[in-house]
Every structure is written in C-alpha cells, then in structure tokens.
Short mmCIF file of C-alpha atoms in Angstrom, two decimals:
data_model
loop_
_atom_site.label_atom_id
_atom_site.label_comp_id
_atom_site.label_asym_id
_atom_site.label_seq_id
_atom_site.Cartn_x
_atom_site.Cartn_y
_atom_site.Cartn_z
CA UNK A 25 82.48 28.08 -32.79
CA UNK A 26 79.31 25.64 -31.96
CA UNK A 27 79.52 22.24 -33.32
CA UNK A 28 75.98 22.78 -34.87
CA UNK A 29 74.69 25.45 -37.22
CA UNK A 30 71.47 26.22 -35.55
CA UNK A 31 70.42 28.10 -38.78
CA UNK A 32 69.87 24.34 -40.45
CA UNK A 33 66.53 22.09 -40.92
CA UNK A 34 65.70 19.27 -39.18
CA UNK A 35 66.77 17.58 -42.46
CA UNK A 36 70.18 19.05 -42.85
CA UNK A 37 70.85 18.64 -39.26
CA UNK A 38 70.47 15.03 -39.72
CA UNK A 39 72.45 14.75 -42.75
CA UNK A 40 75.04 16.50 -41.01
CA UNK A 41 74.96 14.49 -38.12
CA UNK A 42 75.26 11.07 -40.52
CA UNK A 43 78.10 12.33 -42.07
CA UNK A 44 80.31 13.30 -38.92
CA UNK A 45 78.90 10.02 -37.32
CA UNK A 46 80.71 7.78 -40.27
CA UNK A 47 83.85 10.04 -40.61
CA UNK A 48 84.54 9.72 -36.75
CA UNK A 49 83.60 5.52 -37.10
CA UNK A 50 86.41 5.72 -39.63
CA UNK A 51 89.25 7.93 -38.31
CA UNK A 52 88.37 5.79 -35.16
CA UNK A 53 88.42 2.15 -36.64
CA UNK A 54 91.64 3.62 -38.30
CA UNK A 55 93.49 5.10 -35.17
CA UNK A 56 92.22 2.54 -32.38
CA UNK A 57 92.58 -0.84 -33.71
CA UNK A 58 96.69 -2.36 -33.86
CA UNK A 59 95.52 -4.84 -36.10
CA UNK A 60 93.21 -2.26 -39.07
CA UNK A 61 96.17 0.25 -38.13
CA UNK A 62 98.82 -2.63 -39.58
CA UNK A 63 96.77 -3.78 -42.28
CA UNK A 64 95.98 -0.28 -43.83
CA UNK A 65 100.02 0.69 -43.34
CA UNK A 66 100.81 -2.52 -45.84
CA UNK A 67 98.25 -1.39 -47.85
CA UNK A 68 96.61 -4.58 -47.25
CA UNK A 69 93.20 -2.53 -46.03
CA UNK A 70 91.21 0.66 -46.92
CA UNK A 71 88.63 2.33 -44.69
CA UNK A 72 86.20 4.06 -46.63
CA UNK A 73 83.14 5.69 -45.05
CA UNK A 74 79.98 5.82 -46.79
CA UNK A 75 76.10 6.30 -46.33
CA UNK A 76 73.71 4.55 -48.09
CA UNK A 77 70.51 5.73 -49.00
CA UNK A 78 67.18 3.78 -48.12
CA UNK A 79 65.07 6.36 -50.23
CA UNK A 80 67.07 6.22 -53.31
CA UNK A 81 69.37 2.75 -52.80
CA UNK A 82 71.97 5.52 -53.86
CA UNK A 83 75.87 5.43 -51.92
CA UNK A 84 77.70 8.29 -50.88
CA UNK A 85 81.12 7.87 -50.24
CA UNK A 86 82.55 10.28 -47.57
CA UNK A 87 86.08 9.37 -47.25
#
C-alpha cells in the first residue's frame, strides 16, 4: 500500500502531509521523552496535536 494517494491535488497532498506531520510530532513527543511520558501517565500533561490555519485563523484539532 503506498504511503501517498497519487490520485490527490497538490492541495490535499499537503493537507495530508500536515496532518501526519503533527500526529507523528505527537505520538513522538509522547513515546520519546521520560519526562512528557511521566507527566501525561499522572495525568499531569495532555498532548494534543493541532493545525492552525493562517487563511482562516481557524484550529483543527487532530488528536
């Protein structure tokens, strides 16, 4: 299975890209850091993903 859907615009490719950008930043900040991996378990943290919009000001959260 490709990673990329070559049947998608130039557009949609690069909102596609954003999005699995900023859900890998998370599940990596999340997994590879002792100290954001402690904080989260006491519930003392939350790592949410999100893109922001420059067009519209408008947030999107992913995760």
């Amino acid at each position: 299975m490709p990673l990329i859907d070559s049947g998608l615009s130039n557009h949609e490719l690069t909102h596609k890209a954003v999005e699995t950008n900023i859900i890998n930043s998370v599940k990596q900040l999340q997994s590879q850091s002792p100290i954001i991996k402690r904080a989260i378990k006491n519930n003392k943290l939350e790592v949410i993903g999100a893109n922001y919009s420059l067009k519209s000001g408008a947030v999107d959260f992913l995760t």
